[in-house]
Tab-separated table of C-alpha atoms in Angstrom:
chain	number	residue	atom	x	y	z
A	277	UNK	CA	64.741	1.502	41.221
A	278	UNK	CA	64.532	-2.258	41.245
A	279	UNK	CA	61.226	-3.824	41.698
A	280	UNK	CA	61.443	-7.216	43.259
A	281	UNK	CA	58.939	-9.696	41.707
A	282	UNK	CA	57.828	-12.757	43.974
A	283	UNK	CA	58.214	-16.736	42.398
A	284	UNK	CA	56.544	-19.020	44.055
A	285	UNK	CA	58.479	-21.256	46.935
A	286	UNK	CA	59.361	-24.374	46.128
A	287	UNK	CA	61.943	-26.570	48.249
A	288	UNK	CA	64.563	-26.437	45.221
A	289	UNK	CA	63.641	-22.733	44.504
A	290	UNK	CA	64.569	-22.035	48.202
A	291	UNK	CA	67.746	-24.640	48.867
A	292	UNK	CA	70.195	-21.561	49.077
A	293	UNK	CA	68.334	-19.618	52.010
A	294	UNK	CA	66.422	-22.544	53.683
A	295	UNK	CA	64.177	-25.414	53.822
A	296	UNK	CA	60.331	-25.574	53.194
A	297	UNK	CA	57.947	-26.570	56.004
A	298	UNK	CA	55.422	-28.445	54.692
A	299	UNK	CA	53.353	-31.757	54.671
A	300	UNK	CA	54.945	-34.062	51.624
A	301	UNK	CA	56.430	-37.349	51.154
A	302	UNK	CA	55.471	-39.418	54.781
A	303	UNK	CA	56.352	-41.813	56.613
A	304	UNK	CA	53.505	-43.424	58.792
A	305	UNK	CA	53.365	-42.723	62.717
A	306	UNK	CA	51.914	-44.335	65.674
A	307	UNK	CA	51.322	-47.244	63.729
A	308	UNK	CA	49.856	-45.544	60.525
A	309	UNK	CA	47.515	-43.186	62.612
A	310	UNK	CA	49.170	-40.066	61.801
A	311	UNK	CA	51.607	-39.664	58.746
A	312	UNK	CA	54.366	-37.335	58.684
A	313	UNK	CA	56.966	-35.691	56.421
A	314	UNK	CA	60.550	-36.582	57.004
A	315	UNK	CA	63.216	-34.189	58.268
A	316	UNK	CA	62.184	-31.298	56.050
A	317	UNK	CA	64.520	-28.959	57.862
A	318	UNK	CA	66.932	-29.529	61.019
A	319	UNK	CA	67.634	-26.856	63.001
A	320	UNK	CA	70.856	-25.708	63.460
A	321	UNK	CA	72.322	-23.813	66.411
A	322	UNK	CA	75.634	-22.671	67.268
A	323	UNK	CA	77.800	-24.050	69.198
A	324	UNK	CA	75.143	-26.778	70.036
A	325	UNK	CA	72.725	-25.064	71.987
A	326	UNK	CA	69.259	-24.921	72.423
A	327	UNK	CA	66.384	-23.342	70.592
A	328	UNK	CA	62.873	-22.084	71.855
A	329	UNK	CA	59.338	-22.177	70.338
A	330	UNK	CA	56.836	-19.315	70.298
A	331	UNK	CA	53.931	-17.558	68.862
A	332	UNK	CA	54.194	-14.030	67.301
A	333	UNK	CA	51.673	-11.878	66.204
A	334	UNK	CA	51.584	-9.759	63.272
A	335	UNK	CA	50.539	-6.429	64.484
A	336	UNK	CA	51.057	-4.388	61.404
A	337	UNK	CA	49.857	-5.159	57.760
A	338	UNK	CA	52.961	-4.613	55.326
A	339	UNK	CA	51.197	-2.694	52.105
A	340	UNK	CA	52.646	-3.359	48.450
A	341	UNK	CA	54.715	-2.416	46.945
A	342	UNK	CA	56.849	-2.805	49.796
A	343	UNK	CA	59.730	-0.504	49.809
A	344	UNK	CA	62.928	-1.562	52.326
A	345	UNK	CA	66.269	-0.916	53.121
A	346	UNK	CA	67.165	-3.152	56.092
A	347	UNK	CA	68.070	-6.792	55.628
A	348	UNK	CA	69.338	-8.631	58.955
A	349	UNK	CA	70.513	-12.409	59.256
A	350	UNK	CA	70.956	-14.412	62.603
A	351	UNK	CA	75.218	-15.697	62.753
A	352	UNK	CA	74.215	-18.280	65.431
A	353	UNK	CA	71.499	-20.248	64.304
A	354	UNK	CA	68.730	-21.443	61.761
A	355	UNK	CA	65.383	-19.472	62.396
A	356	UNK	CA	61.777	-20.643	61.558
A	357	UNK	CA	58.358	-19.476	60.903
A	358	UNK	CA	55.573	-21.605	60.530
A	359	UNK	CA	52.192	-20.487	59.781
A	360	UNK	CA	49.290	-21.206	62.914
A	361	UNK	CA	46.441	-21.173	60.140
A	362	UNK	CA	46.315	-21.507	56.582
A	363	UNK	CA	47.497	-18.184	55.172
A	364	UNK	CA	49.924	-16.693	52.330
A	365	UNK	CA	53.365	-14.927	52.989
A	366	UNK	CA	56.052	-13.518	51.215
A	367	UNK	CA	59.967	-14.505	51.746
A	368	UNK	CA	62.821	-12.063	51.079
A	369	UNK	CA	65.705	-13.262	51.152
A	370	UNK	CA	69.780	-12.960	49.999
A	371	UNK	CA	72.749	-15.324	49.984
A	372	UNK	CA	74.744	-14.944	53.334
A	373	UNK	CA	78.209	-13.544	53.309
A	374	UNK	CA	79.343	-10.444	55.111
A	375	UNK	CA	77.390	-8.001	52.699
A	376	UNK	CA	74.013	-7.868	50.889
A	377	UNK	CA	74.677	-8.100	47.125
A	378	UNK	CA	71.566	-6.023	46.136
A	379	UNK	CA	71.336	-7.527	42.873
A	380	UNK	CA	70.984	-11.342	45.069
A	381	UNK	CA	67.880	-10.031	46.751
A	382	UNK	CA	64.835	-12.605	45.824
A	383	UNK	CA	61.321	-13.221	46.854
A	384	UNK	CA	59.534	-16.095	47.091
A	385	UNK	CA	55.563	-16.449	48.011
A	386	UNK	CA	54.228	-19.512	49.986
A	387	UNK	CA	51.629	-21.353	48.946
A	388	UNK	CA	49.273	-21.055	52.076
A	389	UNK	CA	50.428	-24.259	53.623
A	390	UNK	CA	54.366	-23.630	53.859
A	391	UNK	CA	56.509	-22.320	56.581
A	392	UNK	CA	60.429	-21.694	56.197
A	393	UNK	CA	63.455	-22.222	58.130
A	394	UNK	CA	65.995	-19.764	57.330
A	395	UNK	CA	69.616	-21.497	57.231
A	396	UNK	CA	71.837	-19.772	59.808
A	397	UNK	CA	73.484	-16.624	58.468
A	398	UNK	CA	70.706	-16.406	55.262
A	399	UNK	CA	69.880	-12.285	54.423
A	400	UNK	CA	66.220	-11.593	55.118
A	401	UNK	CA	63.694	-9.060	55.614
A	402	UNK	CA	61.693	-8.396	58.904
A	403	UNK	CA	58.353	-10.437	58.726
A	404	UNK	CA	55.900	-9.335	55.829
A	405	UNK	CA	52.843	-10.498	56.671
A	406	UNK	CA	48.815	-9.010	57.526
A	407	UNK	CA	48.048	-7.728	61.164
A	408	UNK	CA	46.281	-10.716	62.932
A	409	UNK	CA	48.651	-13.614	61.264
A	410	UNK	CA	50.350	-16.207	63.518
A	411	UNK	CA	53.516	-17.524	63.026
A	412	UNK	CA	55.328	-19.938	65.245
A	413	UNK	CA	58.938	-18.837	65.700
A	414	UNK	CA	61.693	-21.829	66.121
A	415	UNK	CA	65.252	-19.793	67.148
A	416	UNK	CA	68.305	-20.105	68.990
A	417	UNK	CA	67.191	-19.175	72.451
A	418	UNK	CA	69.046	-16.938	74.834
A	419	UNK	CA	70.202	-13.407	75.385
A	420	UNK	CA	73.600	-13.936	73.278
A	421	UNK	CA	73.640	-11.308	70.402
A	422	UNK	CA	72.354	-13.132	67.202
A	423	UNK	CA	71.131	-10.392	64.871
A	424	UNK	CA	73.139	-8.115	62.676
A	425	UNK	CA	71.552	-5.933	60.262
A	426	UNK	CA	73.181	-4.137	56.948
A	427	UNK	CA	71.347	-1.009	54.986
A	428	UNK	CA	71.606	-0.726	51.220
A	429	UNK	CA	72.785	1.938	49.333
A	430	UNK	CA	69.524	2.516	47.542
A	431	UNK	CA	65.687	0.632	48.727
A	432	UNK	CA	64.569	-1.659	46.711
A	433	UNK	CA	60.616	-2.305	45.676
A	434	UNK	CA	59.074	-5.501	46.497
A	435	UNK	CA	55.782	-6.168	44.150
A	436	UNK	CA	52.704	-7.108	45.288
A	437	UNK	CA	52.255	-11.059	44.848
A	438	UNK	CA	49.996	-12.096	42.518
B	233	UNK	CA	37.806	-49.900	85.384
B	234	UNK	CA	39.308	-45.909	85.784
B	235	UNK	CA	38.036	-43.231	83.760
B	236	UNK	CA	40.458	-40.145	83.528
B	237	UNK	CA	38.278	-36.956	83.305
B	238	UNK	CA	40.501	-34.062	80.965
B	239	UNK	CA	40.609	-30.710	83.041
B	240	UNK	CA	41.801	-27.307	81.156
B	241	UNK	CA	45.057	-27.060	79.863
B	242	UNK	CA	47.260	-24.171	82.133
B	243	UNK	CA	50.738	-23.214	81.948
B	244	UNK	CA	50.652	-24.541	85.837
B	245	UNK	CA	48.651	-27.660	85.568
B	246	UNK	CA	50.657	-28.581	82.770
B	247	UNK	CA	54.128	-27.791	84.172
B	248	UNK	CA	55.284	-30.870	85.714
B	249	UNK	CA	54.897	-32.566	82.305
B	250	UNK	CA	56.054	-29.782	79.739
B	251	UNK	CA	55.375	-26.406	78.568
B	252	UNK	CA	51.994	-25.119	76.723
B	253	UNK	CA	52.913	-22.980	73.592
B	254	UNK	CA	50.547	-20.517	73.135
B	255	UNK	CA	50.514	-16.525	72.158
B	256	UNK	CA	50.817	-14.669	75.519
B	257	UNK	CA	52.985	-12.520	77.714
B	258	UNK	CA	54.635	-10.827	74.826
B	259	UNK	CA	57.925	-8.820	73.484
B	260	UNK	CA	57.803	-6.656	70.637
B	261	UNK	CA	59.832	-7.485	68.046
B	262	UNK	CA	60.637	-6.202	64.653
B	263	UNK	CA	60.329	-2.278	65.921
B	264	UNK	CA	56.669	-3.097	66.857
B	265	UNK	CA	55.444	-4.415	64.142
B	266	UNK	CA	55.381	-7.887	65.528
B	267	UNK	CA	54.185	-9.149	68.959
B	268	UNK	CA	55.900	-12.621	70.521
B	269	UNK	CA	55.342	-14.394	73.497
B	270	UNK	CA	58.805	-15.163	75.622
B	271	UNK	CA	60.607	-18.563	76.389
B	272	UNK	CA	57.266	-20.470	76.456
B	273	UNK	CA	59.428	-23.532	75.822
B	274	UNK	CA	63.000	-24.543	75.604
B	275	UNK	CA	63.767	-27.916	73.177
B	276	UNK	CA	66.005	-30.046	75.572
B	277	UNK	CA	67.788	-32.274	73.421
B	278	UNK	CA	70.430	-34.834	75.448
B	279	UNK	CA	73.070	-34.724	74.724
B	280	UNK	CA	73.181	-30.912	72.884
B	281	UNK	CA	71.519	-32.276	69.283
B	282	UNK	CA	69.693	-30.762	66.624
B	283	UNK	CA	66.208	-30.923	66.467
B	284	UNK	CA	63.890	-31.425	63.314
B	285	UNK	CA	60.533	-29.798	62.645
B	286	UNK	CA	58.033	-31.725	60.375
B	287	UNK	CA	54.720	-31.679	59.445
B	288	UNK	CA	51.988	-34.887	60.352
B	289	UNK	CA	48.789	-35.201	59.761
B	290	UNK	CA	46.108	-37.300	61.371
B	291	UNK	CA	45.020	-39.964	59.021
B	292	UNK	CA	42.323	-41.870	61.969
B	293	UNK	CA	40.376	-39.998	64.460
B	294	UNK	CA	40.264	-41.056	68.235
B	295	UNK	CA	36.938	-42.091	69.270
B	296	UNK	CA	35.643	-41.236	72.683
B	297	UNK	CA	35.527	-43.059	75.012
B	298	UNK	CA	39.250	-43.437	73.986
B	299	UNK	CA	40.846	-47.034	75.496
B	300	UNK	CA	44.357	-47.337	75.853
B	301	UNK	CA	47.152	-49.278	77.387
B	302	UNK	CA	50.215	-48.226	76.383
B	303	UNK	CA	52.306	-44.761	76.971
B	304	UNK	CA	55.395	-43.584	75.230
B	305	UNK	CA	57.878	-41.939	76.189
B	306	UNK	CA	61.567	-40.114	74.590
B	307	UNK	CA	64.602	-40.340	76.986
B	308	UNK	CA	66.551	-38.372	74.838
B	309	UNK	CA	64.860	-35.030	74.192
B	310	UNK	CA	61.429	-33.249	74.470
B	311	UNK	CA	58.622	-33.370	71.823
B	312	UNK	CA	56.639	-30.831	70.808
B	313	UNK	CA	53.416	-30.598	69.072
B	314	UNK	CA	51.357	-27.462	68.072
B	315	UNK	CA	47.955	-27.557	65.481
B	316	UNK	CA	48.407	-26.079	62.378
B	317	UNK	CA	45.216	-24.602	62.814
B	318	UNK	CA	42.845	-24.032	64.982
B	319	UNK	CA	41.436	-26.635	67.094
B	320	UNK	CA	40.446	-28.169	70.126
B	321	UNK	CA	42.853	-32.080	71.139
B	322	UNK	CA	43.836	-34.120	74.559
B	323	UNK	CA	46.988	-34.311	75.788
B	324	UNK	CA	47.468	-37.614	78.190
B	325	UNK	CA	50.238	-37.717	80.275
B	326	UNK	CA	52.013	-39.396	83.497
B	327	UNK	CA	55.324	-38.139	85.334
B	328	UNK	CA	58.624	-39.698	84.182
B	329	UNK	CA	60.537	-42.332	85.721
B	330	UNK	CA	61.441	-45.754	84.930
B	331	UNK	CA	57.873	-47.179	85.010
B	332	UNK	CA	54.303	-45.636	84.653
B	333	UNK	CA	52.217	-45.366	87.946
B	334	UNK	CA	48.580	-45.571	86.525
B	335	UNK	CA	46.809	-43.829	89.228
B	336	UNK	CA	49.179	-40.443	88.335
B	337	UNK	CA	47.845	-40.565	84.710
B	338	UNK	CA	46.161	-37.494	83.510
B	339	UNK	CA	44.712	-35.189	80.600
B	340	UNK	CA	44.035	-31.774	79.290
B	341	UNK	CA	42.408	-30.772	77.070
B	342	UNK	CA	43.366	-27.622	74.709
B	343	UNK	CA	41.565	-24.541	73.769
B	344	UNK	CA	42.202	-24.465	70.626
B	345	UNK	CA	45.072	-21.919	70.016
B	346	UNK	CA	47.318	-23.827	72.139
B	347	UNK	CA	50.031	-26.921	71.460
B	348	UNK	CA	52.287	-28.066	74.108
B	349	UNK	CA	56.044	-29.312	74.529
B	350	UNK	CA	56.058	-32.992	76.301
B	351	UNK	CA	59.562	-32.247	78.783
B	352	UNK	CA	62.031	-35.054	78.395
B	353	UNK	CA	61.297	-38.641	79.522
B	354	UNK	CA	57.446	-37.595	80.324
B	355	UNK	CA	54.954	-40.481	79.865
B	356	UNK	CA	52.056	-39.846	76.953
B	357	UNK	CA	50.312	-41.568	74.806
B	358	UNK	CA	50.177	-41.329	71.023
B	359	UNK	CA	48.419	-38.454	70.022
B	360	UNK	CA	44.927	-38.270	70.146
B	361	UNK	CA	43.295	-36.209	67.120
B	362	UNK	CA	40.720	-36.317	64.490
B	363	UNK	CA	41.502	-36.956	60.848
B	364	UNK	CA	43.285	-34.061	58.597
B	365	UNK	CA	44.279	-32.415	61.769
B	366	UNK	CA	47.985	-31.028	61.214
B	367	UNK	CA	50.486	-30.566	63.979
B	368	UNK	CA	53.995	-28.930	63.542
B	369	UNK	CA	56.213	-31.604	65.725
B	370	UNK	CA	59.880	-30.508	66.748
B	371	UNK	CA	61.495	-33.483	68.426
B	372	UNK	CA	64.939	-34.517	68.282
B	373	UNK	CA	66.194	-35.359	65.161
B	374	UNK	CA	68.362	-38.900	63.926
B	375	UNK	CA	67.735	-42.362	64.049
B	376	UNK	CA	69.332	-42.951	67.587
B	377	UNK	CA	66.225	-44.887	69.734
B	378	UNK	CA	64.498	-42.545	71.338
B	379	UNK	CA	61.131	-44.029	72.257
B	380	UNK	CA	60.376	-46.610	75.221
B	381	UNK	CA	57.145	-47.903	75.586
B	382	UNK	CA	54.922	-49.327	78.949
B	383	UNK	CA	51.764	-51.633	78.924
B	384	UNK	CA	49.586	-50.557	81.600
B	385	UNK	CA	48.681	-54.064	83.510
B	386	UNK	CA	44.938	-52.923	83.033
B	387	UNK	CA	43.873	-50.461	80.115
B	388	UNK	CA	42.317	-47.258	81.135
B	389	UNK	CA	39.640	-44.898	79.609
B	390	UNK	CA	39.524	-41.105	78.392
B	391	UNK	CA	36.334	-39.525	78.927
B	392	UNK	CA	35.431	-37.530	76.038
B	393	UNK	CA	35.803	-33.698	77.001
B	394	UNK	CA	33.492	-31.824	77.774
């Protein structure tokens, strides 16, 4: 069975599936009082439409090695998670197309100060993350079906990061 | 001179100027092992536009007594802002319309696990924060203008909360 290992997320690393969410090279703000990065990911919603904000709550702990078998991607739109304190996740992820190539499947761990915004249509796993974690969620809003799911033929094992 | 007292930040109190983003009346999501809170907030981006999400980080803290005399505001979408961590900040705020009325300006103040989504065209002032706080901010994204500013014909003063 393939075992997963996680590299570390890096904007480049993580082009294909996304953008990073993180502070970095600034611009200044209300007159230099705040600095901020610049456009480090743009959400993108099909046809134009709008997106919501909200919190989630991790409720479960995921243990390693993580086992799976479910990957789902969102047709309609970009989705985001952003940390609400400073904590360590991991990112699954495939390319998009209308299958998961198994083989594709990569992991990437944050660095404790990094959210993600999956590009619309990106393969990913359900949240891994520690009961108690916060995460604000940035989606296409509405009722309008915008998940699909795929199982593989065989789980794959996702090591513990290190 | 006026000196605006900051009450609690509510859902209610806060409606008329935007939405408070906060975990709360939830959905489960990802077969349980997630909690979320629903539609706390909307982004309203005129006409239908993608939004960016950034990170910025206070480089000056606000001293209280806080003086000002100028509010902001963004005709063509809403503006959110929600900590990075937790911690306690003042929101100051007036309803929209072409000009500011001074005696309608107001403020919350947080309580700590909260951020807040200014609606469209509603008056604030810069952010008010102490330095290496980090807010996520999802406002509309592109170089179109999208920020009108009002001197108040006398400055007023933020009490510090409480």
């Amino acid at each position: 069975m393939r075992v997963i290992q996680v590299q570390p997320l890096t904007r480049e690393a993580f082009a294909p599936f996304g953008d990073v969410i993180e502070a970095g090279a600034s611009a200044a703000m209300n007159a230099g009082r705040f600095e901020r990065s610049v456009a480090q990911t743009t959400l993108d919603m099909a046809p134009p439409h709008p997106a919501s904000v909200d919190v989630t709550t991790c409720k479960e702990t995921t243990v390693f090695p993580y086992q799976f078998d479910v990957l789902e991607r969102h047709p309609l739109g970009s989705q985001a998670f952003v940390p609400l304190s400073e904590f360590v996740f991991v990112v699954v992820v495939a390319p998009g197309g209308n299958e998961v190539n198994p083989d594709a499947v990569c992991a990437f761990v944050t660095n404790g100060r990094q959210g993600i915004n999956y590009h619309r249509g990106t393969w990913h796993t359900p949240m891994i993350a520690t009961a108690g974690q916060q995460f604000l969620l940035i989606e296409r809003s509405g009722e309008e079906a915008n998940c699909e799911e795929r199982r593989l033929a065989a789980p794959l094992t996702l090591a513990a990061p290190a």
